[in-house]
Amino acid sequence: MGLFKFLKEKIAKKNVKETETYVSGMSKSRENFANKLDELSKRYKEVNQDYFEQLEEILIEADVGVSLTLRIIEEVIDESENSNIKDPKEINELVVDKMFVGYAEKGDIVNEIQFVNDGPTVLLVAGVNGVGKTTSIAKLAYRYLNKGKKVMLCAADTFRAGAVEQLTIWSERLKCPIVVGKPESDPASVAYEGAKQAKLQGIDLLIVDTAGRLQNKTNLMNELAKISRVISKEIPDAPHEAFLVIDATTGQNGVLQAKQFLDCIKLTGIVITKMDGTSKGGIILAIRDELGIPVRFIGLGEKMDDLEEFDLDKYLYGLCLAK
Ligand SMILES: Nc1nc2c(ncn2[C@@H]2O[C@H](COP(=O)(O)OP(=O)(O)O)[C@@H](O)[C@H]2O)c(=O)[nH]1
Ligand SMILES: [Mg+2]
């Protein structure tokens, strides 16, 4: 049995509620991808070169990325020739199989924050302005508070007016402590204070919000490096996790942003936001393919609980299979 059918059966056995967020949050992407695949397969009795060209176009339009798309199409053509598969539906199933493998073979699949045994675990959150950093931090805080962790927020984005207030409002709503600096104070000094307070107050998870200017890469690099350095003075080996937040609606631009940040910090994961607002849900596959970093969480709406751990099965189900 191909992965495609396996996936379908596996998901069918799951509780509907478990897949609901993915299924509803990815409806735009599904329309742009699954529906087009469906329509294409109905127009052909047998696949031919023209079919594969159109297939390629659909993948690229879904933002799967050029290099991964070409690889998938090439493999599917090979397999169809070797196994003499001509049925368009079967070919489309092969495509989904290849998407699954393309993600899985790129390395580990980890989602939840990896907590250290002793002392606070520190998560640094980076990304350009407006991608949903602060919102995702609030959602992550909410998630781990619900798991019984002591969470503290740290507002090291002292650059953008209103950023500190925004995070403070979240901390009040979530009833979790926050460390802020004086206006326009040095982000690293706020981060340092955060690490110190987290240790003093026996915090399990310290989440550090950072500024997201990209105009000057050297500045950004220096600032992120300095933040990391001062945190590790208080908490050795910290930050333990560094997430880059990418807005799914920016498409391939998100991949370029990630490459910039990768030059600055050692990222341990990606958070994809606004998946509900894009029809180009293939971006997750492109990011994984080009950067190799696991997507850890995915934002599928603006509410507190619209952040899900990334699940490859549910994602592909939401993108390709759900009706
Ligand atoms: N629809 C949707 N909107 C989101 C999501 N995540 C963030 N947003 C919105 O994106 C906007 C910018 O978010 P913010 O957290 O302030 O971005 P930051 O500048 O990176 O900190 C806000 O209006 C958020 O409500 C998501 O997963 N889905
Ligand atoms: Mg912000």
CSV table of C-alpha atoms and ligand atoms in Angstrom, one decimal:
chain,number,residue,atom,x,y,z
A,1,MET,CA,0.0,0.0,0.0
A,2,GLY,CA,1.3,3.5,-0.9
A,3,LEU,CA,1.8,6.1,1.8
A,4,PHE,CA,-1.2,8.0,0.5
A,5,LYS,CA,-3.7,5.3,1.3
A,6,PHE,CA,-1.9,4.5,4.5
A,7,LEU,CA,-2.2,8.1,5.6
A,8,LYS,CA,-5.9,8.3,4.7
A,9,GLU,CA,-6.7,5.2,6.7
A,10,LYS,CA,-4.5,6.3,9.6
A,11,ILE,CA,-6.3,9.7,9.8
A,12,ALA,CA,-9.7,8.1,9.4
A,13,LYS,CA,-9.1,6.2,12.6
A,14,LYS,CA,-8.3,9.4,14.4
A,15,ASN,CA,-10.8,11.5,16.2
A,16,VAL,CA,-12.3,14.2,13.9
A,17,LYS,CA,-11.5,16.8,16.5
A,18,GLU,CA,-7.9,16.0,16.3
A,19,THR,CA,-7.6,17.0,12.7
A,20,GLU,CA,-10.2,19.8,12.7
A,21,THR,CA,-7.8,22.7,13.1
A,22,TYR,CA,-5.7,21.5,10.2
A,23,VAL,CA,-8.7,20.7,8.0
A,24,SER,CA,-10.3,24.1,8.6
A,25,GLY,CA,-7.1,26.1,8.8
A,26,MET,CA,-5.8,24.7,5.5
A,27,SER,CA,-9.0,25.1,3.4
A,28,LYS,CA,-7.5,27.8,1.2
A,29,SER,CA,-4.5,25.8,0.5
A,30,ARG,CA,-6.5,22.7,-0.2
A,31,GLU,CA,-8.6,24.5,-2.7
A,32,ASN,CA,-5.6,25.6,-4.5
A,33,PHE,CA,-3.9,22.2,-4.4
A,34,ALA,CA,-6.1,19.2,-3.9
A,35,ASN,CA,-8.9,20.6,-6.0
A,36,LYS,CA,-6.6,21.4,-8.9
A,37,LEU,CA,-5.0,17.9,-8.7
A,38,ASP,CA,-8.5,16.4,-8.8
A,39,GLU,CA,-9.6,18.5,-11.8
A,40,LEU,CA,-6.4,17.6,-13.6
A,41,SER,CA,-6.8,13.9,-13.1
A,42,LYS,CA,-10.4,14.1,-14.4
A,43,ARG,CA,-9.3,15.7,-17.7
A,44,TYR,CA,-6.9,12.9,-18.6
A,45,LYS,CA,-7.5,9.2,-19.2
A,46,GLU,CA,-3.8,8.5,-19.2
A,47,VAL,CA,-0.9,10.6,-18.1
A,48,ASN,CA,1.5,12.0,-20.7
A,49,GLN,CA,4.2,14.7,-20.8
A,50,ASP,CA,1.6,17.4,-20.9
A,51,TYR,CA,0.0,16.0,-17.7
A,52,PHE,CA,3.3,16.1,-15.9
A,53,GLU,CA,3.9,19.7,-17.0
A,54,GLN,CA,0.6,20.7,-15.5
A,55,LEU,CA,1.3,18.8,-12.4
A,56,GLU,CA,4.6,20.6,-12.0
A,57,GLU,CA,2.8,23.9,-12.4
A,58,ILE,CA,0.3,23.0,-9.6
A,59,LEU,CA,3.1,22.1,-7.2
A,60,ILE,CA,5.0,25.4,-8.0
A,61,GLU,CA,1.9,27.4,-7.5
A,62,ALA,CA,1.4,25.8,-4.1
A,63,ASP,CA,4.8,27.1,-3.2
A,64,VAL,CA,6.4,23.7,-2.8
A,65,GLY,CA,9.6,25.3,-4.2
A,66,VAL,CA,11.2,24.8,-7.6
A,67,SER,CA,13.9,22.3,-6.6
A,68,LEU,CA,11.7,20.0,-4.6
A,69,THR,CA,9.0,20.2,-7.3
A,70,LEU,CA,11.4,19.2,-10.0
A,71,ARG,CA,12.7,16.3,-7.9
A,72,ILE,CA,9.2,15.1,-7.1
A,73,ILE,CA,8.1,15.2,-10.7
A,74,GLU,CA,11.2,13.5,-11.9
A,75,GLU,CA,10.8,10.6,-9.4
A,76,VAL,CA,7.1,10.2,-10.2
A,77,ILE,CA,7.9,10.0,-13.9
A,78,ASP,CA,10.6,7.4,-13.2
A,79,GLU,CA,8.3,5.4,-11.1
A,80,SER,CA,5.4,5.6,-13.5
A,81,GLU,CA,7.6,4.3,-16.3
A,82,ASN,CA,9.2,1.6,-14.2
A,83,SER,CA,5.9,0.3,-12.9
A,84,ASN,CA,3.9,1.2,-15.9
A,85,ILE,CA,1.4,3.5,-14.1
A,86,LYS,CA,-0.8,5.5,-16.4
A,87,ASP,CA,-3.8,6.3,-14.2
A,88,PRO,CA,-3.8,10.0,-13.3
A,89,LYS,CA,-5.3,9.3,-9.9
A,90,GLU,CA,-2.5,6.9,-9.0
A,91,ILE,CA,0.1,9.4,-10.2
A,92,ASN,CA,-1.4,12.1,-8.0
A,93,GLU,CA,-1.2,9.6,-5.0
A,94,LEU,CA,2.5,9.1,-5.9
A,95,VAL,CA,3.0,12.9,-5.7
A,96,VAL,CA,1.6,12.9,-2.1
A,97,ASP,CA,3.8,10.0,-1.2
A,98,LYS,CA,6.9,11.9,-2.5
A,99,MET,CA,5.9,15.0,-0.5
A,100,PHE,CA,5.7,12.9,2.6
A,101,VAL,CA,9.1,11.3,2.0
A,102,GLY,CA,10.6,14.6,1.0
A,103,TYR,CA,9.9,16.0,4.4
A,104,ALA,CA,10.6,13.0,6.5
A,105,GLU,CA,14.0,12.2,4.9
A,106,LYS,CA,15.4,15.6,5.7
A,107,GLY,CA,16.1,14.7,9.3
A,108,ASP,CA,14.5,14.5,12.7
A,109,ILE,CA,10.8,15.3,13.4
A,110,VAL,CA,10.6,17.0,16.7
A,111,ASN,CA,7.8,19.3,17.8
A,112,GLU,CA,7.5,20.1,21.5
A,113,ILE,CA,10.1,22.3,23.2
A,114,GLN,CA,12.9,20.1,24.5
A,115,PHE,CA,13.2,21.0,28.2
A,116,VAL,CA,16.4,20.7,30.0
A,117,ASN,CA,16.5,18.7,33.2
A,118,ASP,CA,17.8,21.5,35.4
A,119,GLY,CA,16.8,25.1,35.6
A,120,PRO,CA,15.0,27.3,33.1
A,121,THR,CA,14.8,26.3,29.4
A,122,VAL,CA,15.3,29.3,27.3
A,123,LEU,CA,13.6,29.8,23.9
A,124,LEU,CA,14.7,32.7,21.7
A,125,VAL,CA,12.1,33.8,19.1
A,126,ALA,CA,13.3,35.7,16.0
A,127,GLY,CA,11.7,36.8,12.8
A,128,VAL,CA,11.0,40.0,10.8
A,129,ASN,CA,8.3,42.4,11.9
A,130,GLY,CA,4.7,41.5,11.5
A,131,VAL,CA,5.2,37.7,10.9
A,132,GLY,CA,3.4,36.9,14.1
A,133,LYS,CA,6.3,36.5,16.6
A,134,THR,CA,4.6,38.1,19.6
A,135,THR,CA,1.3,36.3,18.9
A,136,SER,CA,3.1,33.0,18.6
A,137,ILE,CA,5.0,33.6,21.8
A,138,ALA,CA,1.6,34.1,23.6
A,139,LYS,CA,0.3,31.0,22.0
A,140,LEU,CA,3.3,29.0,23.1
A,141,ALA,CA,3.1,30.4,26.6
A,142,TYR,CA,-0.5,29.4,26.7
A,143,ARG,CA,0.3,25.9,25.5
A,144,TYR,CA,3.0,25.3,28.1
A,145,LEU,CA,1.1,27.0,31.0
A,146,ASN,CA,-1.7,24.5,30.2
A,147,LYS,CA,0.9,21.7,30.5
A,148,GLY,CA,1.6,22.9,34.0
A,149,LYS,CA,4.9,24.7,33.2
A,150,LYS,CA,6.0,27.9,34.9
A,151,VAL,CA,6.4,30.3,32.0
A,152,MET,CA,8.0,33.7,31.9
A,153,LEU,CA,8.0,36.2,29.0
A,154,CYS,CA,10.9,38.5,28.2
A,155,ALA,CA,10.3,41.6,26.0
A,156,ALA,CA,13.7,42.1,24.3
A,157,ASP,CA,12.1,43.7,21.3
A,158,THR,CA,12.7,47.2,22.6
A,159,PHE,CA,13.0,48.6,19.1
A,160,ARG,CA,9.4,48.6,17.9
A,161,ALA,CA,7.1,51.0,19.6
A,162,GLY,CA,4.2,49.1,21.2
A,163,ALA,CA,6.0,45.7,21.2
A,164,VAL,CA,6.6,45.8,24.9
A,165,GLU,CA,3.0,46.8,25.6
A,166,GLN,CA,1.7,44.1,23.4
A,167,LEU,CA,3.6,41.4,25.2
A,168,THR,CA,2.7,42.9,28.6
A,169,ILE,CA,-1.0,42.7,27.7
A,170,TRP,CA,-0.5,39.0,26.8
A,171,SER,CA,1.3,38.3,30.1
A,172,GLU,CA,-1.6,39.9,32.0
A,173,ARG,CA,-4.2,37.8,30.1
A,174,LEU,CA,-2.1,34.6,30.6
A,175,LYS,CA,-1.3,35.6,34.2
A,176,CYS,CA,2.4,34.8,33.7
A,177,PRO,CA,5.3,36.9,34.7
A,178,ILE,CA,7.1,39.2,32.3
A,179,VAL,CA,10.5,41.0,32.3
A,180,VAL,CA,10.6,44.3,30.4
A,181,GLY,CA,13.3,47.0,30.1
A,182,LYS,CA,13.1,50.7,30.1
A,183,PRO,CA,12.1,52.3,26.8
A,184,GLU,CA,14.8,51.9,24.2
A,185,SER,CA,17.0,50.0,26.5
A,186,ASP,CA,19.5,47.6,25.2
A,187,PRO,CA,17.7,44.3,24.2
A,188,ALA,CA,20.6,42.3,25.6
A,189,SER,CA,20.3,43.8,29.0
A,190,VAL,CA,16.6,43.0,29.1
A,191,ALA,CA,17.4,39.4,28.0
A,192,TYR,CA,20.0,39.2,30.7
A,193,GLU,CA,17.5,40.4,33.4
A,194,GLY,CA,15.1,37.8,32.0
A,195,ALA,CA,17.5,35.0,32.4
A,196,LYS,CA,18.4,36.2,35.9
A,197,GLN,CA,14.8,36.4,37.0
A,198,ALA,CA,13.9,33.1,35.5
A,199,LYS,CA,16.6,31.4,37.5
A,200,LEU,CA,15.6,33.3,40.7
A,201,GLN,CA,11.9,32.5,40.3
A,202,GLY,CA,12.3,28.8,39.4
A,203,ILE,CA,10.8,29.3,35.9
A,204,ASP,CA,10.6,26.2,33.6
A,205,LEU,CA,10.4,28.1,30.3
A,206,LEU,CA,11.7,31.6,29.5
A,207,ILE,CA,10.5,32.9,26.1
A,208,VAL,CA,12.5,35.8,24.7
A,209,ASP,CA,10.8,38.1,22.1
A,210,THR,CA,13.4,39.8,19.9
A,211,ALA,CA,13.3,42.7,17.4
A,212,GLY,CA,13.0,41.8,13.7
A,213,ARG,CA,14.7,44.4,11.7
A,214,LEU,CA,16.5,42.9,8.7
A,215,GLN,CA,17.6,46.2,7.0
A,216,ASN,CA,21.1,45.7,8.3
A,217,LYS,CA,22.2,42.1,8.7
A,218,THR,CA,25.3,42.9,10.6
A,219,ASN,CA,23.3,44.7,13.3
A,220,LEU,CA,20.8,41.9,13.5
A,221,MET,CA,23.6,39.3,13.7
A,222,ASN,CA,25.4,41.3,16.4
A,223,GLU,CA,22.2,41.8,18.4
A,224,LEU,CA,21.1,38.2,18.3
A,225,ALA,CA,24.6,37.0,19.2
A,226,LYS,CA,24.8,39.4,22.0
A,227,ILE,CA,21.4,38.4,23.4
A,228,SER,CA,22.5,34.7,23.3
A,229,ARG,CA,25.8,35.5,24.9
A,230,VAL,CA,24.4,37.4,27.9
A,231,ILE,CA,21.7,34.7,28.5
A,232,SER,CA,24.4,32.0,28.6
A,233,LYS,CA,26.3,34.0,31.2
A,234,GLU,CA,23.3,33.3,33.6
A,235,ILE,CA,22.2,30.0,32.2
A,236,PRO,CA,24.9,27.9,30.6
A,237,ASP,CA,24.0,26.3,27.2
A,238,ALA,CA,21.1,28.7,26.9
A,239,PRO,CA,19.3,29.6,24.7
A,240,HIS,CA,18.4,25.9,24.3
A,241,GLU,CA,15.9,26.6,21.5
A,242,ALA,CA,15.8,29.3,18.9
A,243,PHE,CA,12.7,29.5,16.7
A,244,LEU,CA,12.3,31.5,13.6
A,245,VAL,CA,8.8,32.6,12.9
A,246,ILE,CA,7.8,32.7,9.2
A,247,ASP,CA,4.6,34.1,7.8
A,248,ALA,CA,3.2,31.5,5.3
A,249,THR,CA,1.6,34.3,3.3
A,250,THR,CA,4.9,35.7,2.2
A,251,GLY,CA,5.7,32.5,0.2
A,252,GLN,CA,9.2,32.0,-1.1
A,253,ASN,CA,10.2,35.2,0.6
A,254,GLY,CA,10.0,33.4,3.8
A,255,VAL,CA,12.6,30.9,2.7
A,256,LEU,CA,15.0,33.8,1.9
A,257,GLN,CA,14.4,35.4,5.3
A,258,ALA,CA,15.2,32.1,7.0
A,259,LYS,CA,18.5,31.9,5.1
A,260,GLN,CA,19.4,35.3,6.4
A,261,PHE,CA,18.6,34.3,10.0
A,262,LEU,CA,20.5,31.1,9.7
A,263,ASP,CA,23.6,33.1,9.1
A,264,CYS,CA,23.0,34.8,12.4
A,265,ILE,CA,21.8,32.1,14.9
A,266,LYS,CA,21.6,28.4,15.3
A,267,LEU,CA,18.0,27.8,14.7
A,268,THR,CA,16.4,24.7,16.2
A,269,GLY,CA,13.0,25.1,14.7
A,270,ILE,CA,10.5,27.1,12.5
A,271,VAL,CA,7.1,28.3,13.5
A,272,ILE,CA,4.9,28.9,10.4
A,273,THR,CA,2.1,31.4,11.0
A,274,LYS,CA,-1.0,32.5,9.1
A,275,MET,CA,-1.4,29.1,7.4
A,276,ASP,CA,-5.1,29.9,7.5
A,277,GLY,CA,-4.5,33.0,5.4
A,278,THR,CA,-2.6,31.4,2.5
A,279,SER,CA,-3.5,29.2,-0.4
A,280,LYS,CA,0.2,28.3,-0.8
A,281,GLY,CA,0.5,25.7,2.0
A,282,GLY,CA,3.3,23.9,0.2
A,283,ILE,CA,5.7,26.4,1.7
A,284,ILE,CA,6.4,24.1,4.6
A,285,LEU,CA,7.8,21.5,2.3
A,286,ALA,CA,10.0,24.1,0.6
A,287,ILE,CA,11.4,25.4,3.9
A,288,ARG,CA,12.2,21.9,5.1
A,289,ASP,CA,13.7,21.0,1.8
A,290,GLU,CA,15.9,24.0,1.5
A,291,LEU,CA,16.9,24.6,5.1
A,292,GLY,CA,16.5,21.1,6.7
A,293,ILE,CA,15.2,22.7,9.9
A,294,PRO,CA,12.1,21.1,11.3
A,295,VAL,CA,8.8,23.0,11.4
A,296,ARG,CA,7.9,22.7,15.1
A,297,PHE,CA,4.6,24.6,15.3
A,298,ILE,CA,2.0,26.0,12.9
A,299,GLY,CA,-0.3,28.9,13.4
A,300,LEU,CA,-3.7,28.3,11.9
A,301,GLY,CA,-5.7,31.3,13.2
A,302,GLU,CA,-5.6,34.2,15.5
A,303,LYS,CA,-7.0,32.6,18.7
A,304,MET,CA,-4.9,31.4,21.6
A,305,ASP,CA,-5.3,27.8,20.8
A,306,ASP,CA,-4.8,28.1,17.0
A,307,LEU,CA,-1.2,27.0,17.3
A,308,GLU,CA,-0.7,23.3,16.7
A,309,GLU,CA,2.4,21.2,16.9
A,310,PHE,CA,3.4,20.4,13.4
A,311,ASP,CA,2.2,17.0,12.3
A,312,LEU,CA,3.2,15.8,8.9
A,313,ASP,CA,0.3,13.4,8.6
A,314,LYS,CA,-2.3,16.0,9.5
A,315,TYR,CA,-0.6,18.6,7.4
A,316,LEU,CA,-0.7,16.5,4.3
A,317,TYR,CA,-4.2,15.4,5.1
A,318,GLY,CA,-5.2,19.0,5.3
A,319,LEU,CA,-3.4,20.0,2.1
A,320,CYS,CA,-4.3,17.0,-0.1
A,321,LEU,CA,-6.9,14.7,1.2
A,322,ALA,CA,-9.6,16.1,3.4
A,323,LYS,CA,-12.9,16.7,1.6
B,1,LIG,N1,-4.8,34.6,10.7
B,1,LIG,C1,-3.7,34.6,11.5
B,1,LIG,N2,-3.2,35.7,11.9
B,1,LIG,C2,-2.1,35.6,12.7
B,1,LIG,C3,-1.4,34.4,13.0
B,1,LIG,N3,-0.4,34.7,13.8
B,1,LIG,C4,-0.3,36.0,13.9
B,1,LIG,N4,-1.3,36.6,13.3
B,1,LIG,C5,-1.6,38.1,13.2
B,1,LIG,O1,-0.5,38.7,12.6
B,1,LIG,C6,-0.4,40.1,13.1
B,1,LIG,C7,1.0,40.4,13.5
B,1,LIG,O2,1.4,39.6,14.7
B,1,LIG,P1,2.5,40.0,15.7
B,1,LIG,O3,2.5,38.9,16.7
B,1,LIG,O4,2.3,41.4,16.3
B,1,LIG,O5,3.8,40.0,14.8
B,1,LIG,P2,5.3,40.4,15.2
B,1,LIG,O6,5.6,41.8,14.7
B,1,LIG,O7,6.1,39.4,14.5
B,1,LIG,O8,5.5,40.3,16.7
B,1,LIG,C8,-1.4,40.2,14.2
B,1,LIG,O9,-2.6,40.8,13.7
B,1,LIG,C9,-1.8,38.7,14.5
B,1,LIG,O10,-3.1,38.6,15.1
B,1,LIG,C10,-2.0,33.2,12.5
B,1,LIG,O11,-1.6,32.0,12.7
B,1,LIG,N5,-3.2,33.3,11.7
B,2,MG,MG,6.2,41.6,18.1
